Coordinates of C-alpha atoms and ligand atoms in Angstrom, one line a residue:
X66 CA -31.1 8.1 -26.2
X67 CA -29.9 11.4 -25.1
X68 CA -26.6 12.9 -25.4
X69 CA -25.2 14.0 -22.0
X70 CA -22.6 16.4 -22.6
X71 CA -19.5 17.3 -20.7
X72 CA -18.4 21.1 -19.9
X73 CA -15.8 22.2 -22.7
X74 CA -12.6 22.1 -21.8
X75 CA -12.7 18.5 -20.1
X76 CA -9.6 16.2 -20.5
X77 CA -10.4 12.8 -22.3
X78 CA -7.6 10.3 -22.0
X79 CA -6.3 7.3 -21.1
X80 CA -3.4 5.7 -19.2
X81 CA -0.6 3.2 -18.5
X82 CA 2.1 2.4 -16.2
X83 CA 5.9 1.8 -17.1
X84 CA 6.3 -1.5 -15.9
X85 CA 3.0 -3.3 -17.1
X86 CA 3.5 -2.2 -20.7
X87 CA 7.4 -1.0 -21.3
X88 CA 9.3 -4.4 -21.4
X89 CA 13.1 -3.8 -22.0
X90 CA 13.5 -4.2 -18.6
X91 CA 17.7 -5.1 -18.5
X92 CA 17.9 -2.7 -21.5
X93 CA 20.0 0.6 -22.4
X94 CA 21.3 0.7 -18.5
X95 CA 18.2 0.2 -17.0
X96 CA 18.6 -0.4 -13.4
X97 CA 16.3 -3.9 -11.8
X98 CA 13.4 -2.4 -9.6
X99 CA 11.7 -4.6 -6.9
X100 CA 8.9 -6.0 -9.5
X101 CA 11.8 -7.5 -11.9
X102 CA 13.0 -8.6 -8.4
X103 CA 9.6 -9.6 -7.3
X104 CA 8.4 -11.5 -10.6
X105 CA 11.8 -14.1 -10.2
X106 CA 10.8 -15.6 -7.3
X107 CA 8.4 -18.6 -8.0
X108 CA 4.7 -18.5 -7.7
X109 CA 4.2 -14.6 -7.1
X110 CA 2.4 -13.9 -9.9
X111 CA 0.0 -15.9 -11.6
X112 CA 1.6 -18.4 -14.1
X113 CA 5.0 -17.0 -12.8
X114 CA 4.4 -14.2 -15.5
X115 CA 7.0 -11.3 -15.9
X116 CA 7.0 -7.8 -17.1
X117 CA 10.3 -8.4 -19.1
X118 CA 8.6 -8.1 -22.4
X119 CA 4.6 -7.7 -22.0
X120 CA 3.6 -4.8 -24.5
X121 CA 6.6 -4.2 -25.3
X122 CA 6.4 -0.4 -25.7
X123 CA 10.2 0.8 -25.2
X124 CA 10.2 -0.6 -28.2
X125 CA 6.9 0.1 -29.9
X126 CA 6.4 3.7 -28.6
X127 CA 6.4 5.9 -31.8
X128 CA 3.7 3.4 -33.1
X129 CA 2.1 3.5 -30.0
X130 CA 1.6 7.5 -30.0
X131 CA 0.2 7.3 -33.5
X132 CA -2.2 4.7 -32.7
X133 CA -3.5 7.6 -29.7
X134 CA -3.3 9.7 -32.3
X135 CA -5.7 8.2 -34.5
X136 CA -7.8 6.9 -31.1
X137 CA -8.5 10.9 -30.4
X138 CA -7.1 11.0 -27.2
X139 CA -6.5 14.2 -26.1
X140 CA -4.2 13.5 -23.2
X141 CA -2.0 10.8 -22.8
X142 CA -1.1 9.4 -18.1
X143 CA 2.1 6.9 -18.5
X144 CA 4.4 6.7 -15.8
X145 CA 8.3 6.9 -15.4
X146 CA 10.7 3.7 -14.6
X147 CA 12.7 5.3 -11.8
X148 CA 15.3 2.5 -12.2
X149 CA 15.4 3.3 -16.1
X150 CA 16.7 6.7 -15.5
X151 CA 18.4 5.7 -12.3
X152 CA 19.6 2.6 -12.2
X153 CA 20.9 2.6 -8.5
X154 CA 18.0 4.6 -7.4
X155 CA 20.5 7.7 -6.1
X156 CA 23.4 9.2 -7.5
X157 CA 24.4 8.6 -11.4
X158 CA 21.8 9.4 -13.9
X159 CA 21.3 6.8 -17.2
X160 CA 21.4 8.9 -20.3
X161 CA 19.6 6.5 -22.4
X162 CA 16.6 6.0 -19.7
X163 CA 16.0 9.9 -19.5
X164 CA 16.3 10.2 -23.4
X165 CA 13.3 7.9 -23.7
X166 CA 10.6 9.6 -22.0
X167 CA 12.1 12.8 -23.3
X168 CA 11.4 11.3 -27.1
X169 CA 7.9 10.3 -25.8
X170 CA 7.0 13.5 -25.0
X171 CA 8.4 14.8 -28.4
X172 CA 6.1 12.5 -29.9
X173 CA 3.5 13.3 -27.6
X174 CA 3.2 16.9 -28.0
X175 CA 3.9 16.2 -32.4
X176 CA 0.9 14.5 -32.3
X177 CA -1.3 17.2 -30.2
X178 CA -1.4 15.1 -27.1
X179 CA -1.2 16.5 -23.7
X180 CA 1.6 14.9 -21.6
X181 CA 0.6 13.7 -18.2
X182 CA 3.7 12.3 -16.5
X183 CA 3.6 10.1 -13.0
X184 CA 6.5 10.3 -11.3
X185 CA 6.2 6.7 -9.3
X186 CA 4.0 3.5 -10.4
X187 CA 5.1 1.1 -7.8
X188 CA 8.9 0.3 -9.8
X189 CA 11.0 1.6 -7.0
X190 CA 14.5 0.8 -7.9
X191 CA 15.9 -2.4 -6.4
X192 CA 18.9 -0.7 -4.9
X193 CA 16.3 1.7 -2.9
X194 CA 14.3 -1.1 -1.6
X195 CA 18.3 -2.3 -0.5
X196 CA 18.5 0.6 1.9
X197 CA 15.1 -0.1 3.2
X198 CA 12.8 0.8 0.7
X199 CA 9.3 3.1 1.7
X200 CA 10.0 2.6 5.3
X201 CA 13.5 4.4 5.7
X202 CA 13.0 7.9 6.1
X203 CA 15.6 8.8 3.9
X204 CA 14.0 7.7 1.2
X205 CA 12.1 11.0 0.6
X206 CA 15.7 12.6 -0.3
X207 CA 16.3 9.9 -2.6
X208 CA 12.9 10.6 -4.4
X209 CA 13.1 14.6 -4.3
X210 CA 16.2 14.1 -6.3
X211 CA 14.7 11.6 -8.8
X212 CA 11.9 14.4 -9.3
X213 CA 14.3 16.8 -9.9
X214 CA 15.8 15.0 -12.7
X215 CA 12.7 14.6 -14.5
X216 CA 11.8 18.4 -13.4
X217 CA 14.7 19.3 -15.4
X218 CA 14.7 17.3 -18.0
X219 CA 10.7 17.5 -19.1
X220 CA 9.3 20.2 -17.0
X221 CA 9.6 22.7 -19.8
X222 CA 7.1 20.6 -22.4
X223 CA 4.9 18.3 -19.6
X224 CA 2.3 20.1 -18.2
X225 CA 0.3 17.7 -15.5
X226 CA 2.7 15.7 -12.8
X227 CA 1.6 13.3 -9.9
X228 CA 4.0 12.4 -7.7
X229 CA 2.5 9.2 -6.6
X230 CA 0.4 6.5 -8.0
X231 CA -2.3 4.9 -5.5
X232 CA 0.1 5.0 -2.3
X233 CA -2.4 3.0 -0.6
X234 CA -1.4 -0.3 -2.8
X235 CA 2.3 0.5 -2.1
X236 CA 2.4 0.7 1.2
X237 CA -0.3 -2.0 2.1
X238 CA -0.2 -4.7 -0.6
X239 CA 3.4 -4.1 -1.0
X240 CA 4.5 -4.1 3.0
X241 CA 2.0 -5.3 5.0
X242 CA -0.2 -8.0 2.7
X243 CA 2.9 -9.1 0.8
X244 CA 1.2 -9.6 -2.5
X245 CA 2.8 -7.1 -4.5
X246 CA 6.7 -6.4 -4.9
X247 CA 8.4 -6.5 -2.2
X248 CA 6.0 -8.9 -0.9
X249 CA 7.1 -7.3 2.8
X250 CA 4.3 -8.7 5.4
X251 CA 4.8 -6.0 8.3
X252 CA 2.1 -3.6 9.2
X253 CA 4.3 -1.2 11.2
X254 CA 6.5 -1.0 7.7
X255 CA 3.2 -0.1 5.8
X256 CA 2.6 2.5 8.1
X257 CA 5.6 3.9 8.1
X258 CA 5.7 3.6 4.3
X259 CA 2.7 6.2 4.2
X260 CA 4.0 8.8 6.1
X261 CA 7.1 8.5 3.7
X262 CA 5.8 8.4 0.4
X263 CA 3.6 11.3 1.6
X264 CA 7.0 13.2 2.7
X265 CA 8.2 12.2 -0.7
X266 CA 5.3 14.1 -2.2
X267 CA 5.8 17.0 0.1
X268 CA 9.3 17.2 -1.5
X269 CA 8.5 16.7 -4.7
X270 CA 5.8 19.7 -4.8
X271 CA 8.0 21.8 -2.8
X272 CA 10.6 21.4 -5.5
X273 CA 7.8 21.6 -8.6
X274 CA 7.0 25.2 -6.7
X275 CA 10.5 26.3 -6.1
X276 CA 11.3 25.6 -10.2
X277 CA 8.4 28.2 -11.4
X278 CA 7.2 25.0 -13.8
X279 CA 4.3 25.9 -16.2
X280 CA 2.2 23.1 -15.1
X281 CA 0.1 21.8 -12.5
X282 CA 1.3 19.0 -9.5
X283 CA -0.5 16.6 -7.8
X284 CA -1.0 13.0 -6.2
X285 CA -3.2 9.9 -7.2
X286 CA -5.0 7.8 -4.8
X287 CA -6.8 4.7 -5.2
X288 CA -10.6 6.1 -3.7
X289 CA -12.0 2.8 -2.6
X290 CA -15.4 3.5 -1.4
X291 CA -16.6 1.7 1.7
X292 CA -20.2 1.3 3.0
X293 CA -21.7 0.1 5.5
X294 CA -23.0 -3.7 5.1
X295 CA -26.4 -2.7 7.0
X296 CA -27.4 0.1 9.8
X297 CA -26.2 -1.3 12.4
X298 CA -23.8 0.8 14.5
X299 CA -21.0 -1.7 14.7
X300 CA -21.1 -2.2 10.5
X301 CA -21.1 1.9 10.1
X302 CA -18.1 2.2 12.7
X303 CA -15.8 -0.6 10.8
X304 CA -17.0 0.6 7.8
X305 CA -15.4 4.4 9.1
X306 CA -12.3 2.4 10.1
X307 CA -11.7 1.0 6.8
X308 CA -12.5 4.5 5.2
X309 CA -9.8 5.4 7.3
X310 CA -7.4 3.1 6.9
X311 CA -7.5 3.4 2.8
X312 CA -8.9 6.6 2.2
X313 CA -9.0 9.1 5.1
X314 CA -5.3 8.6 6.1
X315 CA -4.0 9.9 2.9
X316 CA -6.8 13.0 2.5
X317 CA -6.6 14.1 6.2
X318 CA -3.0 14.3 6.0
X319 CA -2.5 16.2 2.5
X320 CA -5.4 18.8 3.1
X321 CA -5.6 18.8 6.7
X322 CA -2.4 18.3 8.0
X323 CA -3.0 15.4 10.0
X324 CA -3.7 11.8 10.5
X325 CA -7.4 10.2 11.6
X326 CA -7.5 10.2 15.4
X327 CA -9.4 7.4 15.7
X328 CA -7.3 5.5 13.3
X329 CA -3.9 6.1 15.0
X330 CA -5.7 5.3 18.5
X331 CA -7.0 2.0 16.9
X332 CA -3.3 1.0 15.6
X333 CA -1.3 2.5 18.4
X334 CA 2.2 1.2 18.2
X335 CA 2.1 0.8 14.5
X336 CA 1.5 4.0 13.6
X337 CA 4.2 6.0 11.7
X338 CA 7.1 7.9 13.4
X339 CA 6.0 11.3 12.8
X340 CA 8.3 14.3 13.2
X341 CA 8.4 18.2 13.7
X342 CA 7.6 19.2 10.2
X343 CA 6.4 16.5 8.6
X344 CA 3.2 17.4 8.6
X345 CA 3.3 20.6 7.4
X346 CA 5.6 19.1 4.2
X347 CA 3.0 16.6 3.3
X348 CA -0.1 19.4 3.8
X349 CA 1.2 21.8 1.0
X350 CA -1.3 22.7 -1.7
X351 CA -2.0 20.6 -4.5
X352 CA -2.9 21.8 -8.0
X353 CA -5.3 18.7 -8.3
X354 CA -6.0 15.3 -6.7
X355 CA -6.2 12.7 -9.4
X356 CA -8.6 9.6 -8.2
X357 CA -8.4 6.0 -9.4
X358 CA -11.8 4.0 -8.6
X359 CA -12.1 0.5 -9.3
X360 CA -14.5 -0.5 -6.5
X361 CA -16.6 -0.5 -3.7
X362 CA -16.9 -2.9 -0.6
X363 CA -19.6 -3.6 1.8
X364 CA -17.9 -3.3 5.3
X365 CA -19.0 -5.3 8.8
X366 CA -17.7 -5.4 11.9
X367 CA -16.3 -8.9 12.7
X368 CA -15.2 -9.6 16.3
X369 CA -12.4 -12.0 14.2
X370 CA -11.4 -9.4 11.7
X371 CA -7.6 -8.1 12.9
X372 CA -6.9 -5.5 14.6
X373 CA -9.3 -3.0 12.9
X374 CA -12.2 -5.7 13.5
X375 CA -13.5 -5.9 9.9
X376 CA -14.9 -7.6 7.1
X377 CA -15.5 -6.5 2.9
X378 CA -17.0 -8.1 0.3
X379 CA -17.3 -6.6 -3.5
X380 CA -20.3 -4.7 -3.8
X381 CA -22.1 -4.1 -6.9
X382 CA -24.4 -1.4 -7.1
X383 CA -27.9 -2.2 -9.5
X384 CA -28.1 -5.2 -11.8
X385 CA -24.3 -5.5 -12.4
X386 CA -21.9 -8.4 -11.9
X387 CA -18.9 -9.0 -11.4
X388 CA -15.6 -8.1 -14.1
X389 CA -13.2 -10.7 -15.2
X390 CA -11.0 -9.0 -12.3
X391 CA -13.4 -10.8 -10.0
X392 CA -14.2 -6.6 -8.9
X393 CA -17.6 -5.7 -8.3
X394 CA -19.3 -2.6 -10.8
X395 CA -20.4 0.4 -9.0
X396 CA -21.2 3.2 -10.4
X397 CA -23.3 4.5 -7.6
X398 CA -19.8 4.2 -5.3
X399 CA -17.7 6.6 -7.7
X400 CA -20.6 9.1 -6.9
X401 CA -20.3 8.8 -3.7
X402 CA -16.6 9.1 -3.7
X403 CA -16.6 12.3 -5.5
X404 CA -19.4 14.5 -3.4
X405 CA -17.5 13.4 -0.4
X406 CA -14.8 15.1 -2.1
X407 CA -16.9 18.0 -2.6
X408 CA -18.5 18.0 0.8
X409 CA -15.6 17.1 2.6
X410 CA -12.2 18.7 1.5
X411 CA -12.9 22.3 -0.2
X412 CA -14.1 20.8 -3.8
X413 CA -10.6 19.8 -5.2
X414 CA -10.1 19.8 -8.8
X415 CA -9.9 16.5 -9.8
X416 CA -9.4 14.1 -12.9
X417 CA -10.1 10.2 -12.7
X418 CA -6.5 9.3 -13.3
X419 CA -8.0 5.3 -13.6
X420 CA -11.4 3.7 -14.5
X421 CA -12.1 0.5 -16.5
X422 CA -11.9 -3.1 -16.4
X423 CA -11.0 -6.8 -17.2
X424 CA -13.0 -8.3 -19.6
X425 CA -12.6 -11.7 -21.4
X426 CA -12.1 -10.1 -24.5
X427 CA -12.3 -13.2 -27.2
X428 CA -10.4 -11.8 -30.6
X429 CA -11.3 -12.9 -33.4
X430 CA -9.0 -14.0 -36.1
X431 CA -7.8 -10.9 -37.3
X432 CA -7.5 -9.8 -33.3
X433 CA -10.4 -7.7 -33.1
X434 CA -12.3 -8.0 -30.0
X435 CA -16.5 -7.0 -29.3
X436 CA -15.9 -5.7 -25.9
X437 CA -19.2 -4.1 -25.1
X438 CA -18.8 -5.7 -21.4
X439 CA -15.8 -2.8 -21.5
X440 CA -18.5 -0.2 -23.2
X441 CA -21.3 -0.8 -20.8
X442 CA -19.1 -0.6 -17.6
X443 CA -17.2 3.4 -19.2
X444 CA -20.7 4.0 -20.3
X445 CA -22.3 3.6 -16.7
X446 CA -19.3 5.2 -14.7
X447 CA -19.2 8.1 -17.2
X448 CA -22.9 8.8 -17.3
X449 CA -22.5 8.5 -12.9
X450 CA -19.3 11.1 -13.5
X451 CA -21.3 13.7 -15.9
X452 CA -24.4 13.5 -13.1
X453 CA -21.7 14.2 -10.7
X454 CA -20.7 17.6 -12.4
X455 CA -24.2 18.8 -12.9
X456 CA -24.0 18.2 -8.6
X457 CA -21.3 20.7 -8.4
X458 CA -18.4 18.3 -8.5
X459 CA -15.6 19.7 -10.0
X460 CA -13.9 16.9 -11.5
X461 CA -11.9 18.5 -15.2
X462 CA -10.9 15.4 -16.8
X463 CA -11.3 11.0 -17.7
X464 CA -8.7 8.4 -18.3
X465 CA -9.5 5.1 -19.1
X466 CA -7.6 2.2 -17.6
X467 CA -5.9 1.3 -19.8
X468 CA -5.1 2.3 -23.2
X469 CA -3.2 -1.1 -23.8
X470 CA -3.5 -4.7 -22.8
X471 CA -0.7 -5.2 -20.2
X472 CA 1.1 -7.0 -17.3
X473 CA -1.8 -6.6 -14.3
X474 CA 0.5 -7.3 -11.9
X475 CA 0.0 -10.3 -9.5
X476 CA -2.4 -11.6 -11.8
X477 CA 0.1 -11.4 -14.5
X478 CA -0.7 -11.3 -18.6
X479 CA -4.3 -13.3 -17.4
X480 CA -6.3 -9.8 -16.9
X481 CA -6.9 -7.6 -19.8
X482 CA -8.0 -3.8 -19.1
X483 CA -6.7 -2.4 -22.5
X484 CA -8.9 -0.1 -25.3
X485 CA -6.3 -1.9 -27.4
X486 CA -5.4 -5.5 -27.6
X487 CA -1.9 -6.6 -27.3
X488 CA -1.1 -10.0 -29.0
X489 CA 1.7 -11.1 -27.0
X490 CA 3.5 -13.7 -29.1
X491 CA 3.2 -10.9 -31.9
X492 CA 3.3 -7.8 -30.0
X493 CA 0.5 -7.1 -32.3
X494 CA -1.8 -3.8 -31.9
X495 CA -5.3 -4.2 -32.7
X496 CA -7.9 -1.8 -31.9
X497 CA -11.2 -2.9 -29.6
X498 CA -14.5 -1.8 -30.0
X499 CA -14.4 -0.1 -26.8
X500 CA -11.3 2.1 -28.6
X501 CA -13.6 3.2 -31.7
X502 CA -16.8 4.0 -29.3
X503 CA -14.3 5.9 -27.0
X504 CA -13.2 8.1 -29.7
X505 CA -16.9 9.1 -30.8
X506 CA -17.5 9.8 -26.9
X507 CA -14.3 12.0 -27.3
X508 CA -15.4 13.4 -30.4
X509 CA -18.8 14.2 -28.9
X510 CA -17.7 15.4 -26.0
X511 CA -20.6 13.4 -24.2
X512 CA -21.9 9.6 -24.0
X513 CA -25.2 8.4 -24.6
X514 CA -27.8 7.7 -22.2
Ligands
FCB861 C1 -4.8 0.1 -10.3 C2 -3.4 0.3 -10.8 C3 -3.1 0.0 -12.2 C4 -3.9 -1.2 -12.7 C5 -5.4 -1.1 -12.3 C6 -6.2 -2.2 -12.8 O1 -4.9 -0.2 -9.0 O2 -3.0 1.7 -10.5 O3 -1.7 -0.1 -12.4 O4 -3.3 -2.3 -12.2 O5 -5.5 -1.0 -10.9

């Protein structure tokens, strides 16, 4: 067993969203956003679960930073509830809303724990998706403004921001799959969706600049890595196409300016309105890219597949199975996400904003859980992530998904992702295994082999 050590300096953390693990969701003014929405209509989510309560951490958060605290984490990714500080999604600010992320970050920074704040995690405000939601154009107003609120308000003390939180699953699963809130099934709104939340970034950087903040701004995608199912020449096209359609659509635009060719030809009338400007708004630098990888699929072409003329299936790279997500485990694939970073857009600095995964997690009585299921899948990706910085990637920082058990959308309360189990009747707290062998990797600044 050797000890393969990160460069000094590299962020260890671990991260949450507002509406999987907040709760109080008609509470202190809050404002309903499309998942409180989405979650009332029957049979969206898995055993009609809600987000109303789930971990319960508008409630729990002092206890919550402590329990970081004694975790060692050394930076802390949550995301803010739009709708929480405004309710209508435009216009009049809710005190109380702001108030609490600005006590979180007190706590944060009390308890030496760097603040990493993400701007939107898929709770647009009901009232927004009113007015048309991602696909009206105004929308990117409405959003600069929201930014500028918490600009204000928090820019002083937080010093890493993403504007956006995998805009892929927005935009797709939200608008044109019709899984996720608001369960819109309409490719040309997805399409159009991109091209706005990307001009919402734009503004929302633009303004970051224009405040001299002391921190650093950027955008998180969901890096999906496709390959192709075997040599052949129609498998390693659709395999391109999907690469396009998930990944290269979003990096092409922010650091080149444009979208894939191909991709637009392929999708012809649904491809986004795109005016004088736009472009140049969404391609503005970025301090960092911040990367979320979960999985890799195995791509063929299939005369029946749509109108991209596909077909995935999970791929697991080595010996591994499956999670309790149903997600293959592939290591190799994060590797290969990240040098095509390096090869392929200038060597960004980035942090994985999101790895982990579901595991069955049986507690015992006292709520302690033996997750080494959870160990051996950080383990793999974070021995794949070290190799990848001794190949010149320059990747700066690790959050685990997640630091809590929470609400995983569609599939509801089922799924647990947490370093920390939530007992839901309760709202018990109970560290994992995983949290106590994360700690010595922070500790150590390194995992073993
Ligand atoms: C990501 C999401 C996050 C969580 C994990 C499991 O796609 O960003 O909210 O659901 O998957």
């Amino acid at each position: 067993m050797s000890l393969q050590k990160f460069p000094d300096g590299f962020l260890w953390g671990a991260a949450t969203a507002a509406y999987q693990i907040e709760g109080a969701w008609n509470e202190d003014g809050k404002g309903p956003s499309i998942w409180d929405t989405f979650v009332r209509k029957p049979h969206r989510i898995l055993n009609n679960d809600t987000g109303d309560v789930t971990a319960n951490h508008y409630h729990k958060m002092p206890e919550d930073v402590q329990m970081m605290k004694e975790m060692g984490l050394q930076s802390y990714r949550f995301s803010i509830s739009w709708p929480r500080v405004m309710p209508n999604g435009k216009g009049a600010v809710n005190q109380k809303g702001l108030d609490f992320y600005d006590h979180l970050v007190d706590e944060l920074l009390a308890a030496n724990i760097i603040p990493n704040a993400t701007l939107y995690h898929w709770d647009l405000p009901q009232a927004s998706q009113d007015l048309g939601g991602w696909p009206n154009r105004d929308i990117a107003d409405w959003f600069a403004d929201y930014a500028q609120v918490m600009f204000d308000k928090l820019g002083d003390r937080v010093p890493m921001w993403a504007t956006h939180n995998e805009p892929w699953v927005v935009a797709f699963t939200g608008y044109a799959i019709g899984d996720f809130a608001p369960g819109i099934s309409d490719y040309s709104q997805a399409f159009q969706s991109v091209h706005n939340l990307l001009r919402a970034h734009g503004k929302a950087v633009q303004l970051y600049r224009k405040g001299n903040y002391k921190g650093e701004i950027g955008i998180v995608l969901d890096l999906q890595h496709s390959q192709p199912a075997s040599d052949d020449e129609a498998d390693v096209a659709a395999s391109h196409r999907r690469y396009e359609l998930t990944n290269g659509i979003f990096l092409e635009a922010l650091f080149n300016g444009r979208y894939p060719e191909q991709l637009m030809d392929w999708i012809g009338p649904l491809a986004p309105d795109v005016q004088d400007g736009d472009m140049a708004l969404i391609n503005q630098p970025i301090d960092f890219l911040g990367m979320n990888y979960y999985m890799t699929f195995a791509v063929k072409f299939a005369n029946r597949g749509g109108f991209l003329k596909f077909s995935q299936d999970f791929v697991s790279s080595g010996n591994w199975g499956k999670t309790d997500a149903g997600w293959g485990v592939n290591p190799a694939g994060l590797m290969a996400s990240l040098t095509h970073l390096r090869d392929h857009f200038g060597n960004p600095k980035i942090f994985i904003m999101e790895n982990g995964c579901a595991a069955i997690d049986d507690a015992d009585e006292n709520g302690y859980v033996i997750d080494n299921d959870r160990i051996n899948y950080l383990r793999s990706h974070l021995l794949t992530a070290q190799e990848a910085i001794q190949e010149g990637v320059n990747l700066q920082g690790y959050y685990v998904w997640s630091l809590m058990d929470n609400f995983e959308w569609a599939h509801g309360l089922s799924k647990r992702f947490g370093l920390v189990r939530i007992n839901y009747e309760t709202g018990e707290r109970t560290l994992k295994k995983s949290a106590g062998w994360y700690k010595e990797v922070i500790n150590q600044n390194g995992v073993y082999e």
